[in-house]
CSV table of C-alpha atoms in Angstrom, one decimal:
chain,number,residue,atom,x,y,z
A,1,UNK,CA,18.0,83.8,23.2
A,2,UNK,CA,16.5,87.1,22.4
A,3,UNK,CA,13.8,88.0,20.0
A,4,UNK,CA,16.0,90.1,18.4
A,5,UNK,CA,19.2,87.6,18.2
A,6,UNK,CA,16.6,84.9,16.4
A,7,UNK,CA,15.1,87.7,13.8
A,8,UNK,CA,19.0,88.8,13.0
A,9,UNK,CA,19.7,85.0,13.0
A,10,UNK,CA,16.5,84.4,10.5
A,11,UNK,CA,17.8,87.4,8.0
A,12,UNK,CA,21.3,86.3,7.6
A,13,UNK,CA,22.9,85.7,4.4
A,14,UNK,CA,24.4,82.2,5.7
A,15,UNK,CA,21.0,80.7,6.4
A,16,UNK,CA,19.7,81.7,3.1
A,17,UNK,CA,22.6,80.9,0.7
A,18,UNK,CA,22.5,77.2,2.0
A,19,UNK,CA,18.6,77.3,1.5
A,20,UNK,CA,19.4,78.8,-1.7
A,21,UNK,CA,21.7,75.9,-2.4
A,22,UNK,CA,19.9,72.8,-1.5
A,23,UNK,CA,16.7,74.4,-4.4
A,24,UNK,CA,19.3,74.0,-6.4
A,25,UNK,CA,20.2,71.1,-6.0
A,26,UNK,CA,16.9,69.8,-6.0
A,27,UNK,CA,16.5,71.5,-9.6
A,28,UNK,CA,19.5,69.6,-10.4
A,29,UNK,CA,18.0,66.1,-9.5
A,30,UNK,CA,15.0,67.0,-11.1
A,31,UNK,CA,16.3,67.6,-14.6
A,32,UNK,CA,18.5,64.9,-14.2
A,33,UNK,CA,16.8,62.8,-13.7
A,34,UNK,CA,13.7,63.6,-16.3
A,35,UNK,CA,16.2,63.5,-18.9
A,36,UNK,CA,17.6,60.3,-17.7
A,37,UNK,CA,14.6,58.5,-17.5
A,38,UNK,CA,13.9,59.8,-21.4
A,39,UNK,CA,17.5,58.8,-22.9
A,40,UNK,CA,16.8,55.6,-20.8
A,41,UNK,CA,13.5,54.2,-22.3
A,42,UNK,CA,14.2,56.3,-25.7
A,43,UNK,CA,11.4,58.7,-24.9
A,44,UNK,CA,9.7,59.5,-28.4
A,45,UNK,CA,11.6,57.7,-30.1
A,46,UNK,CA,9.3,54.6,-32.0
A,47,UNK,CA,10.2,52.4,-34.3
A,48,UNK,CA,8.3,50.2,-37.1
A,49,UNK,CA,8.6,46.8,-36.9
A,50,UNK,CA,9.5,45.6,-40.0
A,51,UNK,CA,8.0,42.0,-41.8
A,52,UNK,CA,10.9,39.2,-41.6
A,53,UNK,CA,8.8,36.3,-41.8
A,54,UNK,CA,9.6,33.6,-44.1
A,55,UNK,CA,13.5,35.5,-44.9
A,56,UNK,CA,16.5,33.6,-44.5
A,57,UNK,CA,17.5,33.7,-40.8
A,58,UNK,CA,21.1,36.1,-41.8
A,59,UNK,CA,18.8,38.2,-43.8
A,60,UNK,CA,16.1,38.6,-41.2
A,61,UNK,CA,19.0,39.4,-38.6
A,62,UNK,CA,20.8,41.8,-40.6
A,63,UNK,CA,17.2,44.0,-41.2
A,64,UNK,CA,16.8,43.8,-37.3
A,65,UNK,CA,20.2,45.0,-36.4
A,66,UNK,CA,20.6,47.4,-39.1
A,67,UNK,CA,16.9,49.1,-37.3
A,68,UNK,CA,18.5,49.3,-34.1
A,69,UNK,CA,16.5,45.7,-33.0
A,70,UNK,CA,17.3,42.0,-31.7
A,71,UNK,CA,17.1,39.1,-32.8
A,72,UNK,CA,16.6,36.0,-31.3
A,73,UNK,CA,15.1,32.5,-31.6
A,74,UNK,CA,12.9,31.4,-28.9
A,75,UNK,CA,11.3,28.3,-30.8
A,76,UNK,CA,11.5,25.8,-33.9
A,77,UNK,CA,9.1,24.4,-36.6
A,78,UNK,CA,8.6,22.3,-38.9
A,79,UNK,CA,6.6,23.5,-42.7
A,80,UNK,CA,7.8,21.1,-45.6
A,81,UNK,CA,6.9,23.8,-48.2
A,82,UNK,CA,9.8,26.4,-46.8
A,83,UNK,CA,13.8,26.2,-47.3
A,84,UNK,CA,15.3,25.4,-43.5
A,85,UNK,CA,16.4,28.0,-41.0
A,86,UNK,CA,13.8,30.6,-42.4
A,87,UNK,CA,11.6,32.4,-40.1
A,88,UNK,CA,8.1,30.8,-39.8
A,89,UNK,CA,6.8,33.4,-37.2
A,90,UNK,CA,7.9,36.9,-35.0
A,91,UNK,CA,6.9,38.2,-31.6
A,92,UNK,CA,5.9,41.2,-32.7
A,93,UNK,CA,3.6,41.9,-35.7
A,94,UNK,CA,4.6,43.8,-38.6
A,95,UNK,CA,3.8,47.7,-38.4
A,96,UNK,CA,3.8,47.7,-34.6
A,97,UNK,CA,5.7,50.8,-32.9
A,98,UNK,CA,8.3,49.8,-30.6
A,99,UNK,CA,11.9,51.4,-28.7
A,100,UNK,CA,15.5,51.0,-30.2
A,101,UNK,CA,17.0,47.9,-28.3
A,102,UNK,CA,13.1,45.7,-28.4
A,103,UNK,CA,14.2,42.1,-28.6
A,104,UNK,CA,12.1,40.3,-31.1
A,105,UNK,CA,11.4,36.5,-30.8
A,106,UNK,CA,11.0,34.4,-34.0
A,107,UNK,CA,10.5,31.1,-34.8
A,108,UNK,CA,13.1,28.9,-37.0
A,109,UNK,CA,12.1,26.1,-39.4
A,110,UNK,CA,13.8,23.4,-38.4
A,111,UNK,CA,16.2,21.8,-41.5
A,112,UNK,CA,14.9,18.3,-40.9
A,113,UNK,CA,11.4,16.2,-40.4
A,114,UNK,CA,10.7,16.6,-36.7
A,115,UNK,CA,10.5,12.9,-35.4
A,116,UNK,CA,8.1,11.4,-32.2
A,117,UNK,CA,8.9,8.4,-30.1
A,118,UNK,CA,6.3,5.8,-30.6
A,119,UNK,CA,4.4,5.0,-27.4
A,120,UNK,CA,4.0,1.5,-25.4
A,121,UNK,CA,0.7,0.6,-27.9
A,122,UNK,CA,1.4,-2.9,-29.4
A,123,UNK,CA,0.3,-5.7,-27.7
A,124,UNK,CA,-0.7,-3.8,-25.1
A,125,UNK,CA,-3.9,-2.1,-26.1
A,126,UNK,CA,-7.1,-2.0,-28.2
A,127,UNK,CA,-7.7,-0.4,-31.6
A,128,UNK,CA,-9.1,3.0,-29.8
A,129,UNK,CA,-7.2,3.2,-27.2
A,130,UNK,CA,-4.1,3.1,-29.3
A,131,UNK,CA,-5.0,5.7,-32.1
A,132,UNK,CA,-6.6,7.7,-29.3
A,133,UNK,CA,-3.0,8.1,-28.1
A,134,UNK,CA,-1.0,8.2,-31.3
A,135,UNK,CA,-3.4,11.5,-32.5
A,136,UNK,CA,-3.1,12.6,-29.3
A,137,UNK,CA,0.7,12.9,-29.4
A,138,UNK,CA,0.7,14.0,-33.4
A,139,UNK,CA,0.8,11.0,-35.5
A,140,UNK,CA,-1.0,10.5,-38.8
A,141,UNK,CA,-2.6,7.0,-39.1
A,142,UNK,CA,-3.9,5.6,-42.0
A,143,UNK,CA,-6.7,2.9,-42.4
A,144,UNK,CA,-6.1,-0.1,-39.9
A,145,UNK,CA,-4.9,-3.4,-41.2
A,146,UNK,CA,-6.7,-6.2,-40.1
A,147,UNK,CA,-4.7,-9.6,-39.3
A,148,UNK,CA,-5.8,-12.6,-37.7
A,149,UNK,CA,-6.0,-12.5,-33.9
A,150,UNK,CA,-8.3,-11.3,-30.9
A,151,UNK,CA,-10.6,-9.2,-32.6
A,152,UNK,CA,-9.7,-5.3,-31.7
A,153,UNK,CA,-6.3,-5.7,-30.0
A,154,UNK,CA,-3.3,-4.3,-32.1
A,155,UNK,CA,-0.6,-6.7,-32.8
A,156,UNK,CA,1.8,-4.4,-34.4
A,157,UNK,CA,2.4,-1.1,-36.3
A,158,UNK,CA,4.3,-0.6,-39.8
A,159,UNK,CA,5.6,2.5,-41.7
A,160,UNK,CA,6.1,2.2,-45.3
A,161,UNK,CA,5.5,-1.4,-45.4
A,162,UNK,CA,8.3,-2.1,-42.6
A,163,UNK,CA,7.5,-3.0,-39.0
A,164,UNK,CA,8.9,-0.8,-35.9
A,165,UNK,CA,8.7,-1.2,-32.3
A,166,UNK,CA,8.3,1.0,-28.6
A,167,UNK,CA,10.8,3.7,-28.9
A,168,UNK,CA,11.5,4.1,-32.5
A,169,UNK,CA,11.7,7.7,-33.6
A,170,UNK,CA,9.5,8.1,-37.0
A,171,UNK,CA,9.3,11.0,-38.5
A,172,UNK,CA,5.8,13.4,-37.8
A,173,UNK,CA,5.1,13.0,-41.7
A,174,UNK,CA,5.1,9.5,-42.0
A,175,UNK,CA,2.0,7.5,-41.6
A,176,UNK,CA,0.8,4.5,-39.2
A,177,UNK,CA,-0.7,1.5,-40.2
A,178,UNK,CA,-2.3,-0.4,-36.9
A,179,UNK,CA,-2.8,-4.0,-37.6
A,180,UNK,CA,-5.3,-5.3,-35.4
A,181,UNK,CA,-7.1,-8.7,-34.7
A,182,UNK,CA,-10.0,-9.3,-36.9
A,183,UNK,CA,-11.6,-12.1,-34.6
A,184,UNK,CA,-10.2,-15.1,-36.4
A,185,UNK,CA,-7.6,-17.7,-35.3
A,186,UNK,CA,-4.9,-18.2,-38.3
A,187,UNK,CA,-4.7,-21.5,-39.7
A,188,UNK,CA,-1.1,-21.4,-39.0
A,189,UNK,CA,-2.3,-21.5,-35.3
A,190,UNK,CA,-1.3,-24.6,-33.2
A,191,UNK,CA,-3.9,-25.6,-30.3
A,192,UNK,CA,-2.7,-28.1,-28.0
A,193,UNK,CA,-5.3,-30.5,-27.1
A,194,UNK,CA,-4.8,-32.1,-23.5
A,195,UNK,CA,-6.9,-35.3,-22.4
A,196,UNK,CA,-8.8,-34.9,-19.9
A,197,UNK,CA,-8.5,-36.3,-16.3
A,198,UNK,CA,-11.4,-37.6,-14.4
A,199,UNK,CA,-10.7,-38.7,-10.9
A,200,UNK,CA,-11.7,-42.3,-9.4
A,201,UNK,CA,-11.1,-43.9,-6.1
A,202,UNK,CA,-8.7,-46.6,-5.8
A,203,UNK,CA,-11.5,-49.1,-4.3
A,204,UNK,CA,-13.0,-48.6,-7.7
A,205,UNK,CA,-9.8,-49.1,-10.1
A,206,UNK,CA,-11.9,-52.3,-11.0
A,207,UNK,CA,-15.1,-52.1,-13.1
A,208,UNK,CA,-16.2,-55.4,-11.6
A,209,UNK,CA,-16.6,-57.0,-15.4
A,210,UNK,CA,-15.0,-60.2,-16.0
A,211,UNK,CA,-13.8,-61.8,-19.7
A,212,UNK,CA,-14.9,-65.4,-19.6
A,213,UNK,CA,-13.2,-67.8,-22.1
A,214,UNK,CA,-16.0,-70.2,-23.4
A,215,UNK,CA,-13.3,-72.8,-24.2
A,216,UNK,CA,-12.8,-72.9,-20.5
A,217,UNK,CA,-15.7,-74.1,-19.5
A,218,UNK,CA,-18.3,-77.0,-19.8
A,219,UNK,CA,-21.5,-76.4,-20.2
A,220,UNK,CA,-24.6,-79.1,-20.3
A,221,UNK,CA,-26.1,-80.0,-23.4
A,222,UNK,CA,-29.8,-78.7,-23.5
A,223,UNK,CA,-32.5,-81.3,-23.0
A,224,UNK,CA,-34.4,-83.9,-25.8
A,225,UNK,CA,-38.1,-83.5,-25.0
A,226,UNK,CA,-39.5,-86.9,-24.3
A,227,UNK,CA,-41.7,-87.2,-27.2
A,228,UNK,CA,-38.7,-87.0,-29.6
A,229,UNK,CA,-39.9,-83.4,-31.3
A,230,UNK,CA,-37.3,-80.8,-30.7
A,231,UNK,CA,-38.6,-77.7,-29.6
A,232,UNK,CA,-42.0,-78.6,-28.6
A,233,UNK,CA,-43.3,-78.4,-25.0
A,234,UNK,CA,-45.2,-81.7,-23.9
A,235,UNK,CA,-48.3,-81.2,-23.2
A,236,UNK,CA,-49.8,-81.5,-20.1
């Protein structure tokens, strides 16, 4: 190709109506897509969080949705002072500036006592061990009761005066009462005594002594001295 050809090629309108184009084009793409990123994440837009704790959980929903925000409930709790199914906590703090659409997390009270499986503690552990565990999990224990037994071991567990066992559910606002071994056998006790065995040898099954029957036998009557005095030794 000529010099000429190339530099008639190079000024041609063809060549610079499709570079004319593709600018275009990539004007196009760039508006597009600024503006779409901005109607996407509601560029300026910012709303105010509004306070919902402690409402009604319809109430607190209807205040969200009516804000352009959602609702929903990530956890439960339990505070005896509040009505059931009001909202004990949110995600987000009151006042804080957030986009149309923000989801925010609350907490629900829950409409019952929460309950806690009691553990594998009686008869199976000592006084510390076991309330090291029960705190541990969220019980609340009163003052031990002591009852007579190995001193320190825990023989049982009551609520409200009535006895329960491994597995019962009692509720997290009740309290415990251990009842542990003071140190004392009860009277009440039985001990079984067992005689003792002490070992001997057959050769020995005899103890050698022998009964003797005076009415069996003759014996000689003692001696007269020759002088006639009883119980005088002649002289020499």
């Amino acid at each position: 190709m000529k010099t000429s050809e190339f530099f008639r090629k190079f000024v041609s309108g063809y060549l610079w109506g499709n570079l004319a184009a593709m600018a275009v084009v990539v004007v196009l793409l760039a508006i597009g897509v600024k503006y779409g990123l901005d109607f996407y994440t509601h560029h300026g837009e910012s709303l105010v969080v509004p306070n919902v704790k402690h409402k009604a959980y319809k109430d607190a929903e209807r205040i969200l949705d009516d804000m352009g925000l959602v609702m929903e409930v990530s956890d439960t709790g339990y505070v005896k002072s509040l009505p059931p199914d009001c909202i004990l906590e949110q995600s987000i703090a009151p006042g804080e500036h957030v986009k149309s659409g923000r989801i925010i997390y609350v907490t629900l009270n829950a409409p019952s006592t929460p309950t806690i499986t009691l553990p594998d503690v009686i008869d199976n552990s000592s006084l510390r061990e076991a309330m090291a565990k029960l705190s541990a999990i969220g019980f609340k224990l009163g003052m031990p009761e002591f009852v007579p037994g190995e001193r320190d071991w825990v023989y049982g567990i009551t609520v409200k005066g009535r006895h329960v066992a491994t597995g019962d559910k009692i509720s997290i606002e009740d309290e415990l009462i251990i009842q542990v071994g003071n140190g004392q056998r009860d009277s009440s006790d039985s001990v079984d005594y067992i005689d003792p065995v002490y070992p001997f040898d057959e050769e020995d099954e005899e103890d050698g002594f022998e009964i003797i029957d005076q009415t069996d036998h003759n014996f000689p009557e003692p001696a007269e001295p020759l002088d006639g005095t009883v119980g005088e030794t002649p002289s020499e």
